C-alpha cells in the first residue's frame, strides 16, 4: 500500500547499509551500467541469505529509494514533481526539468542519466532478491507475498523506463559485467507485455489490505493501480476499465474528505493513498519543503507555476474562465475552483502560517519575481502549515497513486472503450472527486464524448497538479507537442496592458515568461544516456538525438 516501510524503523539503518553495500553498484567506468554484479568488498550473498529476518531486511532494501536529497527517479518527491515541470506546469529555478522539453535535451543530460541509473539500481535490487529468496526456509505463503511485491516494484520500474525511453535493456537476473556491457535494447512491446503479466499475477497473490504491522507494503490495489496506468498508456481501454473496477469493488480505498489538508504529514495515512513513498522526520526525511517554500518563509522558491495551469481552474459555476459570467478579468483569481488556492500561491492573496505571500515587483519582498527567473506564482500544494521543523528534514509521505486517479481513469477508460456513459457513472467517478467538502464544484452532466473527454483531461490537470501525472497524460494523449510549443505566462501585472511598459505582458496583462520548444518526433522519448552507450556499444539511440 505504501512504499518505504515505517514498520521497519528499527532496521532502517541496516536496510540502508544493506542497500548501499549490496545493491548500489560502483560508478567506475567498467560498471556504469547498473546491471553490474555486486562490488567485491560488499556484503556477500553467500553469507547473507540465511533466514526470514534476512529476507525482511532485503525486502526493505528493495523498497528503499533514499531519503534526504535523493531525487531523480519515479518514486521520490523531487523526481516525480519534476515530471510535471517537464510537462509544462511551470519552471524550475535551475531549469533542470525544463531542459527535457525546451528543445535542448541531449544524451549527455545528467538528469536523464539519473532516472536511468536509479531505475536500474532498483531493478538490480529486485532481481537480486528474487534470485535468492527461494533458498530461504520460511512460510511459503509469506514468501509468495514477498516475491509478488518485489515483482510489482520491478514492473513499475520497467514500465516507466519503457514509457519514457521505449526499448531498453531488459533482464530478470543480475548480470556479469560482460553481460551488462553487451546487452541490447529489448522492444518496448515485449517489456510492456512482461510488466502486465507480472502485475496481474502479483495482484492475485498480494493482500487487499494489511495489518498495521505491515503498513508500507504494496497491496493488490497498488499492483492493479500500476497495471491500470500501463494499460491506459498502451490504449487497452477495455482491460484498463476492468482493472480499475476491481480496485473500486475492493472497497479498500475512499476519497479523503479534504483536498486542502490531504497532503499534510498529520494526515499522511488515509484511505485515498494507494501507493506512496513514505518518510519519517529525523529518521528518513526528505528535503522537498526546502524547494517548495518561498524565500520569505526560509525556502528556495525553486518552482514557478505557469499561468496556463492557473487558467485551467474553472469558476465556481463549473464553467471555464472563457465561458463563465463569474470570471472577472480585473480580479482573475476570485470565484474559482477552490483547488486553485490550495495548489498555487498567488501574490497578495495566499496566506501561509499567518504571512501573506508577496511576489509583485517593487514590493521589496524576497520573492518578488524580478529577483530571479520566477513567474510570480509559487506552489501551495504540499505546503504543510502544521510543520515548523527543519525544511530539509520533512517526514510527510509523497503520493504516487491515489484513489482519485482510479476514479478518473476508470471513467476515461470506459469513455475511450466506447462504452455507454450515464449520469450514475459520472456521479460515482468525476463528480465524486469534484464534490469533496472543501472543493464542492458543480457536477458534470454531459455524456457527449468530445465534451466529456475534455472535461476529464482538465479535471486530471487541476486535481493532480504537481503529482507527476501530467507528462504521462500528455504523452499518451499525443498532445505533448501542442501543449509544449507555445509561449507561457506568469502572474497578472496590469489591467491596462496597452499602456503598461514596466514588463512585457500579453493582451490580458499577464507577465510574458518563458517559451517551450518541444521537438515533435523526438522529445516524445528521452535519449539513451551517452555514458551508457560509451560502455555498451549495442545500445542504439532514439530517433532525433545525436548518434
PDB file of N, CA, C and O in Angstrom, residues 103-128:
ATOM      1  N   UNK A 103      13.655  22.026 -26.074  1.00  0.00           N
ATOM      2  CA  UNK A 103      14.385  21.903 -27.324  1.00  0.00           C
ATOM      3  C   UNK A 103      15.864  21.654 -27.165  1.00  0.00           C
ATOM      4  O   UNK A 103      16.585  21.557 -28.159  1.00  0.00           O
ATOM      5  N   UNK A 104      16.358  21.543 -25.920  1.00  0.00           N
ATOM      6  CA  UNK A 104      17.805  21.391 -25.701  1.00  0.00           C
ATOM      7  C   UNK A 104      18.201  20.006 -25.191  1.00  0.00           C
ATOM      8  O   UNK A 104      19.388  19.766 -24.943  1.00  0.00           O
ATOM      9  N   UNK A 105      17.256  19.093 -25.035  1.00  0.00           N
ATOM     10  CA  UNK A 105      17.567  17.785 -24.448  1.00  0.00           C
ATOM     11  C   UNK A 105      18.532  17.003 -25.338  1.00  0.00           C
ATOM     12  O   UNK A 105      18.343  16.919 -26.554  1.00  0.00           O
ATOM     13  N   UNK A 106      19.562  16.417 -24.718  1.00  0.00           N
ATOM     14  CA  UNK A 106      20.504  15.593 -25.478  1.00  0.00           C
ATOM     15  C   UNK A 106      20.989  14.438 -24.608  1.00  0.00           C
ATOM     16  O   UNK A 106      20.719  14.397 -23.405  1.00  0.00           O
ATOM     17  N   UNK A 107      21.697  13.459 -25.178  1.00  0.00           N
ATOM     18  CA  UNK A 107      22.081  12.244 -24.446  1.00  0.00           C
ATOM     19  C   UNK A 107      23.059  12.467 -23.301  1.00  0.00           C
ATOM     20  O   UNK A 107      23.264  11.550 -22.494  1.00  0.00           O
ATOM     21  N   UNK A 108      23.663  13.646 -23.207  1.00  0.00           N
ATOM     22  CA  UNK A 108      24.596  13.907 -22.106  1.00  0.00           C
ATOM     23  C   UNK A 108      23.904  14.519 -20.898  1.00  0.00           C
ATOM     24  O   UNK A 108      24.560  14.792 -19.891  1.00  0.00           O
ATOM     25  N   UNK A 109      22.608  14.739 -20.968  1.00  0.00           N
ATOM     26  CA  UNK A 109      21.873  15.352 -19.872  1.00  0.00           C
ATOM     27  C   UNK A 109      21.983  14.492 -18.609  1.00  0.00           C
ATOM     28  O   UNK A 109      21.618  13.312 -18.613  1.00  0.00           O
ATOM     29  N   UNK A 110      22.482  15.075 -17.531  1.00  0.00           N
ATOM     30  CA  UNK A 110      22.711  14.328 -16.306  1.00  0.00           C
ATOM     31  C   UNK A 110      21.447  13.843 -15.628  1.00  0.00           C
ATOM     32  O   UNK A 110      21.450  12.809 -14.955  1.00  0.00           O
ATOM     33  N   UNK A 111      20.357  14.570 -15.802  1.00  0.00           N
ATOM     34  CA  UNK A 111      19.102  14.170 -15.161  1.00  0.00           C
ATOM     35  C   UNK A 111      18.509  12.957 -15.862  1.00  0.00           C
ATOM     36  O   UNK A 111      17.940  12.072 -15.208  1.00  0.00           O
ATOM     37  N   UNK A 112      18.639  12.901 -17.180  1.00  0.00           N
ATOM     38  CA  UNK A 112      18.213  11.713 -17.915  1.00  0.00           C
ATOM     39  C   UNK A 112      18.956  10.497 -17.384  1.00  0.00           C
ATOM     40  O   UNK A 112      18.361   9.446 -17.113  1.00  0.00           O
ATOM     41  N   UNK A 113      20.259  10.652 -17.233  1.00  0.00           N
ATOM     42  CA  UNK A 113      21.059   9.526 -16.751  1.00  0.00           C
ATOM     43  C   UNK A 113      20.673   9.136 -15.329  1.00  0.00           C
ATOM     44  O   UNK A 113      20.688   7.949 -14.965  1.00  0.00           O
ATOM     45  N   UNK A 114      20.313  10.121 -14.511  1.00  0.00           N
ATOM     46  CA  UNK A 114      19.931   9.813 -13.133  1.00  0.00           C
ATOM     47  C   UNK A 114      18.663   8.968 -13.080  1.00  0.00           C
ATOM     48  O   UNK A 114      18.589   7.998 -12.310  1.00  0.00           O
ATOM     49  N   UNK A 115      17.646   9.323 -13.878  1.00  0.00           N
ATOM     50  CA  UNK A 115      16.442   8.492 -13.923  1.00  0.00           C
ATOM     51  C   UNK A 115      16.791   7.074 -14.364  1.00  0.00           C
ATOM     52  O   UNK A 115      16.265   6.101 -13.821  1.00  0.00           O
ATOM     53  N   UNK A 116      17.649   6.958 -15.364  1.00  0.00           N
ATOM     54  CA  UNK A 116      18.080   5.654 -15.883  1.00  0.00           C
ATOM     55  C   UNK A 116      18.820   4.870 -14.799  1.00  0.00           C
ATOM     56  O   UNK A 116      18.470   3.720 -14.500  1.00  0.00           O
ATOM     57  N   UNK A 117      19.843   5.478 -14.223  1.00  0.00           N
ATOM     58  CA  UNK A 117      20.663   4.782 -13.225  1.00  0.00           C
ATOM     59  C   UNK A 117      19.855   4.361 -12.005  1.00  0.00           C
ATOM     60  O   UNK A 117      19.985   3.230 -11.522  1.00  0.00           O
ATOM     61  N   UNK A 118      19.041   5.265 -11.492  1.00  0.00           N
ATOM     62  CA  UNK A 118      18.260   4.936 -10.299  1.00  0.00           C
ATOM     63  C   UNK A 118      17.237   3.845 -10.583  1.00  0.00           C
ATOM     64  O   UNK A 118      16.921   3.035  -9.700  1.00  0.00           O
ATOM     65  N   UNK A 119      16.705   3.821 -11.795  1.00  0.00           N
ATOM     66  CA  UNK A 119      15.771   2.754 -12.169  1.00  0.00           C
ATOM     67  C   UNK A 119      16.467   1.405 -12.161  1.00  0.00           C
ATOM     68  O   UNK A 119      15.941   0.412 -11.621  1.00  0.00           O
ATOM     69  N   UNK A 120      17.650   1.350 -12.752  1.00  0.00           N
ATOM     70  CA  UNK A 120      18.338   0.061 -12.824  1.00  0.00           C
ATOM     71  C   UNK A 120      18.937  -0.351 -11.484  1.00  0.00           C
ATOM     72  O   UNK A 120      19.104  -1.550 -11.224  1.00  0.00           O
ATOM     73  N   UNK A 121      19.257   0.593 -10.634  1.00  0.00           N
ATOM     74  CA  UNK A 121      19.649   0.226  -9.268  1.00  0.00           C
ATOM     75  C   UNK A 121      18.522  -0.567  -8.605  1.00  0.00           C
ATOM     76  O   UNK A 121      18.754  -1.603  -7.972  1.00  0.00           O
ATOM     77  N   UNK A 122      17.307  -0.051  -8.716  1.00  0.00           N
ATOM     78  CA  UNK A 122      16.174  -0.718  -8.066  1.00  0.00           C
ATOM     79  C   UNK A 122      15.865  -2.050  -8.736  1.00  0.00           C
ATOM     80  O   UNK A 122      15.550  -3.038  -8.061  1.00  0.00           O
ATOM     81  N   UNK A 123      15.952  -2.097 -10.063  1.00  0.00           N
ATOM     82  CA  UNK A 123      15.726  -3.358 -10.770  1.00  0.00           C
ATOM     83  C   UNK A 123      16.753  -4.402 -10.343  1.00  0.00           C
ATOM     84  O   UNK A 123      16.422  -5.576 -10.103  1.00  0.00           O
ATOM     85  N   UNK A 124      18.013  -3.994 -10.211  1.00  0.00           N
ATOM     86  CA  UNK A 124      19.057  -4.915  -9.766  1.00  0.00           C
ATOM     87  C   UNK A 124      18.764  -5.426  -8.363  1.00  0.00           C
ATOM     88  O   UNK A 124      18.936  -6.617  -8.066  1.00  0.00           O
ATOM     89  N   UNK A 125      18.314  -4.540  -7.479  1.00  0.00           N
ATOM     90  CA  UNK A 125      17.951  -4.957  -6.118  1.00  0.00           C
ATOM     91  C   UNK A 125      16.835  -5.989  -6.161  1.00  0.00           C
ATOM     92  O   UNK A 125      16.876  -6.998  -5.449  1.00  0.00           O
ATOM     93  N   UNK A 126      15.837  -5.744  -6.997  1.00  0.00           N
ATOM     94  CA  UNK A 126      14.705  -6.683  -7.108  1.00  0.00           C
ATOM     95  C   UNK A 126      15.150  -8.012  -7.709  1.00  0.00           C
ATOM     96  O   UNK A 126      14.755  -9.091  -7.235  1.00  0.00           O
ATOM     97  N   UNK A 127      15.959  -7.954  -8.761  1.00  0.00           N
ATOM     98  CA  UNK A 127      16.456  -9.191  -9.369  1.00  0.00           C
ATOM     99  C   UNK A 127      17.284  -9.994  -8.374  1.00  0.00           C
ATOM    100  O   UNK A 127      17.193 -11.227  -8.314  1.00  0.00           O
ATOM    101  N   UNK A 128      18.102  -9.314  -7.607  1.00  0.00           N
ATOM    102  CA  UNK A 128      18.930  -9.989  -6.618  1.00  0.00           C
ATOM    103  C   UNK A 128      18.063 -10.655  -5.551  1.00  0.00           C
ATOM    104  O   UNK A 128      18.319 -11.784  -5.136  1.00  0.00           O
TER     105      UNK A 128
END
